[in-house]
mmCIF file of C-alpha atoms and ligand atoms in Angstrom:
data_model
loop_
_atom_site.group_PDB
_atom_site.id
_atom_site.type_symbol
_atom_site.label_atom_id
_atom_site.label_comp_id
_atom_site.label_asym_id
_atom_site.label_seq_id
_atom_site.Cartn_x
_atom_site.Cartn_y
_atom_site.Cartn_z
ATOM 1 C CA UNK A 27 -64.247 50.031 -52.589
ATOM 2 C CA UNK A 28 -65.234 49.304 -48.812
ATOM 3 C CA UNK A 29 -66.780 51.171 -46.279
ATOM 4 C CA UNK A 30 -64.809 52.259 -42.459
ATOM 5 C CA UNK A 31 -67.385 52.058 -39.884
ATOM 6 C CA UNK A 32 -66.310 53.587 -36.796
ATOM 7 C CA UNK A 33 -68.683 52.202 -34.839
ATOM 8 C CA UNK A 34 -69.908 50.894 -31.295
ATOM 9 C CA UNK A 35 -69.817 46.834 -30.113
ATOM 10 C CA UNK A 36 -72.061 45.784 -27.278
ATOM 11 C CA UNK A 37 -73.056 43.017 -25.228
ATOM 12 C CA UNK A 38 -76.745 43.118 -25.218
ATOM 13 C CA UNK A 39 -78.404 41.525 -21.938
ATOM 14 C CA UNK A 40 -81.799 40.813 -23.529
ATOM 15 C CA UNK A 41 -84.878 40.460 -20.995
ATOM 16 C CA UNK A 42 -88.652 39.671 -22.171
ATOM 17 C CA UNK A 43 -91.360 41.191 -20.482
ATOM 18 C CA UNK A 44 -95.072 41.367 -20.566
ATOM 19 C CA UNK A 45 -94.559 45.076 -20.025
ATOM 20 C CA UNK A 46 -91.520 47.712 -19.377
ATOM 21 C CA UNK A 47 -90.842 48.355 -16.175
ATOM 22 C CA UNK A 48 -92.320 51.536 -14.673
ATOM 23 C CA UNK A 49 -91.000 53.638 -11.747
ATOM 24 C CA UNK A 50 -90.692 51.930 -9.078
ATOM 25 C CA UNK A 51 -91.859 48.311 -10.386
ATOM 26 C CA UNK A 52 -89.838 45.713 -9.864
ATOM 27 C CA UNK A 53 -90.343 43.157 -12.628
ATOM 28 C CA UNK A 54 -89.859 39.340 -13.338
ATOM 29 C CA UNK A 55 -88.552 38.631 -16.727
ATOM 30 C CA UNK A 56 -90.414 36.019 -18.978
ATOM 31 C CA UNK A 57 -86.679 35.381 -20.569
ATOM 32 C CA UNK A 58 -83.174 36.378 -20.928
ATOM 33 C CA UNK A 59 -80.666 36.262 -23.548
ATOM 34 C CA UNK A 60 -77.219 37.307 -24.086
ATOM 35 C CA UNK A 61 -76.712 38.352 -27.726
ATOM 36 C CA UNK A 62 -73.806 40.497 -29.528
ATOM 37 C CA UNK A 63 -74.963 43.698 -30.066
ATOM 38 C CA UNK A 64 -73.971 48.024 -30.950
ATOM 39 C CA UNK A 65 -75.356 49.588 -33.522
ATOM 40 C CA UNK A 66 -72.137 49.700 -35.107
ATOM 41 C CA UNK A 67 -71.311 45.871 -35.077
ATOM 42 C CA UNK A 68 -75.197 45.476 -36.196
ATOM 43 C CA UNK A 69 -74.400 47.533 -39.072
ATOM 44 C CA UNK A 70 -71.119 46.000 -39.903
ATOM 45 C CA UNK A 71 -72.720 42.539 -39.856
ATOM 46 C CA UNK A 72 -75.602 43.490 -42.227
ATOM 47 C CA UNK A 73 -73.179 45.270 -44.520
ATOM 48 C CA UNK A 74 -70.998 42.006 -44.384
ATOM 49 C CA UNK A 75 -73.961 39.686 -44.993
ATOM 50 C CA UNK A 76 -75.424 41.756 -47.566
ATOM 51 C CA UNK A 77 -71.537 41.450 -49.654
ATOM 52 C CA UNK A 78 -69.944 44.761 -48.719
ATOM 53 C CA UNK A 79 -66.164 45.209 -48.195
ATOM 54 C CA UNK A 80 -66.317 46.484 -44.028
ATOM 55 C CA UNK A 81 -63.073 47.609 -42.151
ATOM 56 C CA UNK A 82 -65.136 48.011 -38.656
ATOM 57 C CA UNK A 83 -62.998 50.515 -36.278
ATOM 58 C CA UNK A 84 -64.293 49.733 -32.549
ATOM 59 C CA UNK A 85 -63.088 49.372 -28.952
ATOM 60 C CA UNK A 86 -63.960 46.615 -26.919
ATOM 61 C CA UNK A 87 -62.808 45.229 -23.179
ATOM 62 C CA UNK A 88 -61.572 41.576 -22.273
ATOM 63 C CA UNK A 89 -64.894 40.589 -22.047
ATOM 64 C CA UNK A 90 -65.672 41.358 -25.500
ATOM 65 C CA UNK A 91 -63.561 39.147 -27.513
ATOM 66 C CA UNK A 92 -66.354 36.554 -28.555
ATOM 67 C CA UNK A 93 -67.881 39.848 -30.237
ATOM 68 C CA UNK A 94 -64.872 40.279 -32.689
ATOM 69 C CA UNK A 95 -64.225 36.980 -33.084
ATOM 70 C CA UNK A 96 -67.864 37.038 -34.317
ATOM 71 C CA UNK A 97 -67.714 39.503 -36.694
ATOM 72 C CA UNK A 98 -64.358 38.492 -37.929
ATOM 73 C CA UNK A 99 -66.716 34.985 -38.992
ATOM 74 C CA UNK A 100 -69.150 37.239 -40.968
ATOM 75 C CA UNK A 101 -66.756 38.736 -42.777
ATOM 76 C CA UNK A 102 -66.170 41.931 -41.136
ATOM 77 C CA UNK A 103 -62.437 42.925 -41.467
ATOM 78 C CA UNK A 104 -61.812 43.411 -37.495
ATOM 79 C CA UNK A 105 -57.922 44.280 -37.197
ATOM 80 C CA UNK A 106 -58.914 48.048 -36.602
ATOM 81 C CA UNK A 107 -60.884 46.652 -33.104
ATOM 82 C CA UNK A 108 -58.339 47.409 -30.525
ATOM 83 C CA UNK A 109 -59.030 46.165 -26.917
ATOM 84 C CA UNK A 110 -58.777 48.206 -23.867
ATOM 85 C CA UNK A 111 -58.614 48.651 -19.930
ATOM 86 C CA UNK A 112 -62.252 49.587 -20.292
ATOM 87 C CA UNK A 113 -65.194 47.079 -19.746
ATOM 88 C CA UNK A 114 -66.944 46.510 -23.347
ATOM 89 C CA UNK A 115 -70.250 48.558 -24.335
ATOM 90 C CA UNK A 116 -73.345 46.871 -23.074
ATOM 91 C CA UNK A 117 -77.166 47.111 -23.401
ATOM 92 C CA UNK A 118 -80.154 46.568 -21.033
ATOM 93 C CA UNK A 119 -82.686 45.616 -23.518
ATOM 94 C CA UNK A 120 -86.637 45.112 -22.498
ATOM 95 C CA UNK A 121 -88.629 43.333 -25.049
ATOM 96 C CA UNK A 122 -92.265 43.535 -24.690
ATOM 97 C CA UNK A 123 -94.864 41.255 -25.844
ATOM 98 C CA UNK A 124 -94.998 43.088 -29.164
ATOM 99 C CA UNK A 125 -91.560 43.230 -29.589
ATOM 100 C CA UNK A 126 -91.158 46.377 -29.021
ATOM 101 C CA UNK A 127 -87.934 47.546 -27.016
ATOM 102 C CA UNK A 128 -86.642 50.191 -24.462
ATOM 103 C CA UNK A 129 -82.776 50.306 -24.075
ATOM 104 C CA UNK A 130 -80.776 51.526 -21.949
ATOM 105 C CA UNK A 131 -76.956 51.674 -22.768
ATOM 106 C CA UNK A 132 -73.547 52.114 -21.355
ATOM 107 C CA UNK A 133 -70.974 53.352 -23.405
ATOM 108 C CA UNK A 134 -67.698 51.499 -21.541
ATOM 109 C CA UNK A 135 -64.927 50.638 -24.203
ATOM 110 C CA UNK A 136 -67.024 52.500 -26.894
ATOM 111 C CA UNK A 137 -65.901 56.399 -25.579
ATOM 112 C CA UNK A 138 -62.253 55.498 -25.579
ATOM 113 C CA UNK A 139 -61.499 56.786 -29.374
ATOM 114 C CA UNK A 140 -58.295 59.318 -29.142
ATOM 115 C CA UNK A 141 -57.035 61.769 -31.747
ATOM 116 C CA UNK A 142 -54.675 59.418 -33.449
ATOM 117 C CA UNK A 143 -57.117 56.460 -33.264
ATOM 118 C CA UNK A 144 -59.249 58.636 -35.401
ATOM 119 C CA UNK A 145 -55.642 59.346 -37.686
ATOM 120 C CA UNK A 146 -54.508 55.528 -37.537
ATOM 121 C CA UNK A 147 -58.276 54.677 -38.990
ATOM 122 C CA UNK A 148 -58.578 56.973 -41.871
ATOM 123 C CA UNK A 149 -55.093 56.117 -43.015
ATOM 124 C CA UNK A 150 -56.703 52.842 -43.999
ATOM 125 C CA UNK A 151 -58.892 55.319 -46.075
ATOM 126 C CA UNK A 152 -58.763 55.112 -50.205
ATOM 127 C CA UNK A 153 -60.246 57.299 -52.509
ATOM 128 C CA UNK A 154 -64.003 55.822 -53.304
ATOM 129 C CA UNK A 155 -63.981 54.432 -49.818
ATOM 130 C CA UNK A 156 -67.544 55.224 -47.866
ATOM 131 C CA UNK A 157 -67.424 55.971 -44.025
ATOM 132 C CA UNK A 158 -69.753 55.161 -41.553
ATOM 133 C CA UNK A 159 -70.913 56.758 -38.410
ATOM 134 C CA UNK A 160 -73.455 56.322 -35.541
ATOM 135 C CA UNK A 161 -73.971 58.241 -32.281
ATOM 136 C CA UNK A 162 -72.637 55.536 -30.069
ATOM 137 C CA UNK A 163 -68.931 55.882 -29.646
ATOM 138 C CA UNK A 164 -67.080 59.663 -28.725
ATOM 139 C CA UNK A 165 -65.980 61.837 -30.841
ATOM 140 C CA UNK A 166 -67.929 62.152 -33.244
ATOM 141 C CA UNK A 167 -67.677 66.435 -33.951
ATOM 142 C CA UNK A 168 -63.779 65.065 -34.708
ATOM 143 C CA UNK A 169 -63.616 62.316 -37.036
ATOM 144 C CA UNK A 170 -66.660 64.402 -39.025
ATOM 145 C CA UNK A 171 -63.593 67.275 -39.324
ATOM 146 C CA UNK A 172 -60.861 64.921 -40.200
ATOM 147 C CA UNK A 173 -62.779 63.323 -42.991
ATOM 148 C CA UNK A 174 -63.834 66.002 -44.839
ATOM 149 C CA UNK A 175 -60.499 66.590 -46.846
ATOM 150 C CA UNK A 176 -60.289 62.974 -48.083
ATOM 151 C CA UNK A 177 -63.248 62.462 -50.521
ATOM 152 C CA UNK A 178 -65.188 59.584 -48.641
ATOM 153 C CA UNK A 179 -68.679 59.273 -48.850
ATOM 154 C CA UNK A 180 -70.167 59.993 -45.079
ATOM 155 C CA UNK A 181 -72.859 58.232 -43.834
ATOM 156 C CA UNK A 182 -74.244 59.520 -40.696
ATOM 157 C CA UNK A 183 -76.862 57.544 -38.796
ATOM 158 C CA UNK A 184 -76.984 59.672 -35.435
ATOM 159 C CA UNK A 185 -79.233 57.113 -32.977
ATOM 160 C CA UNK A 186 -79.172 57.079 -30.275
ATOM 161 C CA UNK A 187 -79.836 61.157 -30.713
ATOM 162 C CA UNK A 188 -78.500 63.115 -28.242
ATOM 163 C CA UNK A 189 -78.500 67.114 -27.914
ATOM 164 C CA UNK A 190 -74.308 67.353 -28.646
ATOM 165 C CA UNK A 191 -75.122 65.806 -32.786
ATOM 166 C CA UNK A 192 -76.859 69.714 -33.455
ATOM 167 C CA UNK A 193 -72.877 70.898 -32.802
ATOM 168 C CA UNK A 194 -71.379 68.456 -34.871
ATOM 169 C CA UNK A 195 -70.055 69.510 -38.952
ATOM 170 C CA UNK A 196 -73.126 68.011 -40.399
ATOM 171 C CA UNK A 197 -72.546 69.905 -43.501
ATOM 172 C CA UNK A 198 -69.585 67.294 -44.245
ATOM 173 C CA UNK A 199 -72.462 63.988 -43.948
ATOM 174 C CA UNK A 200 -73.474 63.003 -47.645
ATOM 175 C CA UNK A 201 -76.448 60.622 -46.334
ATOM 176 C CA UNK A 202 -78.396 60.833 -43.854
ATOM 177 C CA UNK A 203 -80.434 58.017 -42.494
ATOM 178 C CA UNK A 204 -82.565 59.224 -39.367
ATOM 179 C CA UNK A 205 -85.709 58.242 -38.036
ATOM 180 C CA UNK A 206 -88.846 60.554 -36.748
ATOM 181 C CA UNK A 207 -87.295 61.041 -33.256
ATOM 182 C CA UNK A 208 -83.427 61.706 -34.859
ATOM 183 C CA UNK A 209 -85.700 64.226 -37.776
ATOM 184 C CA UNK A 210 -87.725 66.173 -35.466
ATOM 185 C CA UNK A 211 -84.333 66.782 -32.746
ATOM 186 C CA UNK A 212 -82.430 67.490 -36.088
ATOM 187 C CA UNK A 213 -85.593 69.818 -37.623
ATOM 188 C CA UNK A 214 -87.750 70.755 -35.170
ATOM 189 C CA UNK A 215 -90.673 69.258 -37.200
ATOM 190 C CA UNK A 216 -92.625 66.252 -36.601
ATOM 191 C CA UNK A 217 -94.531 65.937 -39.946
ATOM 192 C CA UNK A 218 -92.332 63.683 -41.794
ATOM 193 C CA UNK A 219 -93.047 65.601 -45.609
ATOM 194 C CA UNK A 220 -91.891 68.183 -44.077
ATOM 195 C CA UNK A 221 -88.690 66.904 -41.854
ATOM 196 C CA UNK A 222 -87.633 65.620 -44.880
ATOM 197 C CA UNK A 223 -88.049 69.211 -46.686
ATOM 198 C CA UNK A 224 -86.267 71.173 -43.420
ATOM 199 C CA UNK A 225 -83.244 68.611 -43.776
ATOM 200 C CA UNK A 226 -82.855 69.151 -47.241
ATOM 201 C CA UNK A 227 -82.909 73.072 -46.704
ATOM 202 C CA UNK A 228 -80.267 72.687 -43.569
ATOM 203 C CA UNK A 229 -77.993 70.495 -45.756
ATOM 204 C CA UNK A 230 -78.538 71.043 -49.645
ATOM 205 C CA UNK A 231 -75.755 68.688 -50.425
ATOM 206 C CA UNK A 232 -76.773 65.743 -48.509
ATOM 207 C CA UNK A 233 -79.320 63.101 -49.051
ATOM 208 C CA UNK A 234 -81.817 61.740 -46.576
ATOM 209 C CA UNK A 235 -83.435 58.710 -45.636
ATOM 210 C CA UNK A 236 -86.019 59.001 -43.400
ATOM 211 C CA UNK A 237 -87.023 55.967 -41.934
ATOM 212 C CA UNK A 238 -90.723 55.511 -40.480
ATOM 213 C CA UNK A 239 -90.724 51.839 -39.252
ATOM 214 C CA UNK A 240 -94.475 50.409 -40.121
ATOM 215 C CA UNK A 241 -95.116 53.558 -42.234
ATOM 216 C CA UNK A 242 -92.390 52.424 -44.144
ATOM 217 C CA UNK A 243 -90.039 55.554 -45.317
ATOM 218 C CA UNK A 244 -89.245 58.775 -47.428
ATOM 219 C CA UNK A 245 -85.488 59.567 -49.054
ATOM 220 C CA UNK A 246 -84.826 63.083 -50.444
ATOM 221 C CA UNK A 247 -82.406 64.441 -52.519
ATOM 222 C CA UNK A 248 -81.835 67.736 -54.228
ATOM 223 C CA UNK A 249 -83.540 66.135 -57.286
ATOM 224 C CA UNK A 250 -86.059 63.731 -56.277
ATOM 225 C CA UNK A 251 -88.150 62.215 -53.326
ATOM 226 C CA UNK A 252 -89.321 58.919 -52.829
ATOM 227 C CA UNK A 253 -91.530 57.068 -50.579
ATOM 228 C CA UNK A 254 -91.990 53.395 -49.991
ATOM 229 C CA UNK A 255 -93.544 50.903 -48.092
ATOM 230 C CA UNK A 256 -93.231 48.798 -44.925
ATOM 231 C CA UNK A 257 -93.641 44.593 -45.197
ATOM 232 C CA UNK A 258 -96.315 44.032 -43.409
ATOM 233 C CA UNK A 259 -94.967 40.735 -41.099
ATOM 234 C CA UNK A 260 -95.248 39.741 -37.834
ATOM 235 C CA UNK A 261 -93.127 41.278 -34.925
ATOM 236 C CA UNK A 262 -91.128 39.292 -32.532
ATOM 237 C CA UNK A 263 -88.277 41.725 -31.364
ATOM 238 C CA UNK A 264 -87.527 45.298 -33.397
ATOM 239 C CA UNK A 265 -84.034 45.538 -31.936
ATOM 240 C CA UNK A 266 -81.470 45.627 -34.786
ATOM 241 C CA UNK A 267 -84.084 46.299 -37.559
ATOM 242 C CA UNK A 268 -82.713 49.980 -38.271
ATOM 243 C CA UNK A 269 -78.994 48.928 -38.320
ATOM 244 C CA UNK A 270 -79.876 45.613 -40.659
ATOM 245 C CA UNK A 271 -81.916 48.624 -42.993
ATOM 246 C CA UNK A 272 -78.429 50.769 -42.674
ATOM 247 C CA UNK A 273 -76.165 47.910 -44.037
ATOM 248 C CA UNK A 274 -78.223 46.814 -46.752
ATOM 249 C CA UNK A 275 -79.203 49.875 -48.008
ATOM 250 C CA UNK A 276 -75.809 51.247 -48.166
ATOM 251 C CA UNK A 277 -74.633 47.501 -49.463
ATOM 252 C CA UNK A 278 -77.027 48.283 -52.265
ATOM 253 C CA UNK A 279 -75.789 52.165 -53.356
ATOM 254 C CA UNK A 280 -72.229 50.309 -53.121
ATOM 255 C CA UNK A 281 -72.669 47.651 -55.584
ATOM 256 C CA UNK A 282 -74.418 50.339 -57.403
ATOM 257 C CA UNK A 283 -77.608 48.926 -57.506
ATOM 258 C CA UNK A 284 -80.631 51.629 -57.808
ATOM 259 C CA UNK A 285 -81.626 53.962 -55.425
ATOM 260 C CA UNK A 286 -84.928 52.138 -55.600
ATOM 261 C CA UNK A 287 -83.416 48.577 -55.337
ATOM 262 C CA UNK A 288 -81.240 49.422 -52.464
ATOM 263 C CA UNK A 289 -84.089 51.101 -50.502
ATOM 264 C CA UNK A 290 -86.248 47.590 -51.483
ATOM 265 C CA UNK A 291 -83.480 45.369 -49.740
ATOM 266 C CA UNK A 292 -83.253 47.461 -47.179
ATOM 267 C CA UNK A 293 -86.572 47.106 -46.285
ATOM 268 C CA UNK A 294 -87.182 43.280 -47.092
ATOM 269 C CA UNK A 295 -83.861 42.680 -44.764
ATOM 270 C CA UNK A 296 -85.192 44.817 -41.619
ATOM 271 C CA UNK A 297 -88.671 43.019 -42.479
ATOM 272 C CA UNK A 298 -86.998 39.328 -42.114
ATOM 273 C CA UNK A 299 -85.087 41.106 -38.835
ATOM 274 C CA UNK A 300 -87.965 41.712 -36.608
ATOM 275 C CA UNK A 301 -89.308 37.995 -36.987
ATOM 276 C CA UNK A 302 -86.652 37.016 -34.828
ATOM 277 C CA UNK A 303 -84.676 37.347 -31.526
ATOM 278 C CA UNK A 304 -81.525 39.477 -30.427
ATOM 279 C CA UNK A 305 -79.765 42.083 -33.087
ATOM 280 C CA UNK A 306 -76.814 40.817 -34.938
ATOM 281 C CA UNK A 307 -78.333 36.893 -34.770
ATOM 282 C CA UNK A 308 -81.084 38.235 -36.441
ATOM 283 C CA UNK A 309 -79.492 40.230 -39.270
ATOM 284 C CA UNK A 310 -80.248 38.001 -42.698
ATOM 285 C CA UNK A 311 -78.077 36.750 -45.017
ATOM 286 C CA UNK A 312 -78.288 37.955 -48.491
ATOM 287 C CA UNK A 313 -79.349 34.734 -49.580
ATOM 288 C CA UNK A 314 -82.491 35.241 -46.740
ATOM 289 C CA UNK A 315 -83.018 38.523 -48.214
ATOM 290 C CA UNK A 316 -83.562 37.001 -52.150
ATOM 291 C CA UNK A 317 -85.749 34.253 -51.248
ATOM 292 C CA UNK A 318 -88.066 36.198 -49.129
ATOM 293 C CA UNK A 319 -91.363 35.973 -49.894
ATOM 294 C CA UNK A 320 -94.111 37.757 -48.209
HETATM 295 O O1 LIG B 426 -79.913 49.183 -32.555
HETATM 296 C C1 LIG B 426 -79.909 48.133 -31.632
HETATM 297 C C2 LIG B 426 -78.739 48.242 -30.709
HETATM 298 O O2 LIG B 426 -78.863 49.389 -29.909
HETATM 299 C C3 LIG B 426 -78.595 47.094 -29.744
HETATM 300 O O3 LIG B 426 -77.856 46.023 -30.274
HETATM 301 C C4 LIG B 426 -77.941 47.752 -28.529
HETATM 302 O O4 LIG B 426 -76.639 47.330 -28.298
HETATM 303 C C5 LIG B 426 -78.015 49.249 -28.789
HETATM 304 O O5 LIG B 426 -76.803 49.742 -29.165
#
């Protein structure tokens, strides 16, 4: 069984500041780093670290070949990421001193998927297989529709959110895994009890994970609910700590661990995440993940 993630590849241009920038500040950086980033490839690394089977389905330019070659040496299956006339996907990333981020992001190589790209992908598709999705790369609304008659398991993660992911099938995503901004565009709730409560009434069939970074998180189902705990660590840089959650939770549900256990990892993974630099250098390895100790 492996999981298709159709998903986005960035170079992030990482700056540190004491502060974000504010209208009409110009600001001196502290620091800059170049890092590979997207919150597909972030996802398809921690899937790959965490021991999932990931077929990663991207787009990058000629400038983004170090970022296959890189996932290709994590174990990512990369021979669905085509390169094209288009510059690759980058990121403008502020870190502040509490390691918090703004980004800003351009979509280049990411918003070149056609019709039969979306056709030539899923006929890599077996029964069993899981598919991933994020809000970073076009067409979205059409790979949703052409997935829907071939059994996969759909995971949806739609971050960044954006107005168009309200128009999209979302009766056709099995899992959700949003956080309070993506709940309250997709509910029109802020109270997390109850975005979790509106999502399961919009989409009875699908499961949620709501994710509520130091608050830690809340997953519904039709059948149950349950809430866990953030680590309580120190914070260097956030960036990447939702897409290393992503691929070790779903890693987890693959292998057919618990619900309980796969939420756990997910956690203790994003937790080792935001005690370091960049996004896919600082997704763990599973061995990171077992010896972690708080
Ligand atoms: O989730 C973090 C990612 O968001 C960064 O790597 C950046 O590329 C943006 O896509």
């Amino acid at each position: 069984m492996k999981i298709i993630n159709f998903g986005s590849i960035n170079i992030d241009h990482v700056y540190s500041v004491e502060h974000f920038v504010k209208p009409g500040e110009t600001l001196r950086s502290k620091g800059y780093q170049v890092f590979s980033g997207g919150k597909g490839a972030n996802q398809s690394f921690a899937l790959a670290r965490a021991g999932a089977t990931v077929l990663h389905a991207g787009k990058i330019g000629e400038d983004g070949s170090w970022l296959k070659e890189g996932l290709s040496k994590s174990g990512v299956d990369t021979r669905l990421i085509e390169t094209v006339r288009e510059s690759t996907g980058h990121a403008l990333i502020q870190v502040n001193a509490q390691g918090e981020n703004a980004i800003i992001i351009h979509a280049g190589a990411n918003e070149s998927f056609t019709d039969s790209d979306i056709e030539n992908v899923l006929e890599h598709a077996e029964a069993k297989d899981w598919l991933l999705l994020q809000n970073e790369i076009n067409a979205i609304d059409s790979i949703l529709y052409s997935c829907r008659t071939r059994g996969l398991q759909v995971v949806f993660n739609p971050a960044p959110m954006s107005e168009e992911v309200k128009s999209y099938p979302l009766e056709y995503v099995d899992i959700f895994i949003i956080n309070e901004v993506e709940g309250e565009a997709l509910t029109g709730e802020d109270d997390p009890e109850k975005i979790v409560l509106k999502m399961q009434a919009l989409y009875p069939k699908s499961k949620t994970v709501l994710t509520l970074g130091k608050a830690g998180l809340i997953y519904k189902d039709h059948e149950r609910t349950v809430s866990m705990k953030a680590l309580e660590v120190a914070v260097v840089d956030t960036t990447g700590a939702g897409d290393t959650f992503v691929g070790y939770f779903l890693a987890g549900l693959m292998q057919e661990k618990s619900l309980e256990v796969s939420l756990q990892t997910g956690i203790t993974a994003s937790a080792i995440c935001v005690g370091r630099h960049g996004a896919a250098d600082s997704i763990p390895t599973r061995k990171e993940v077992e010896e972690f100790r708080l």
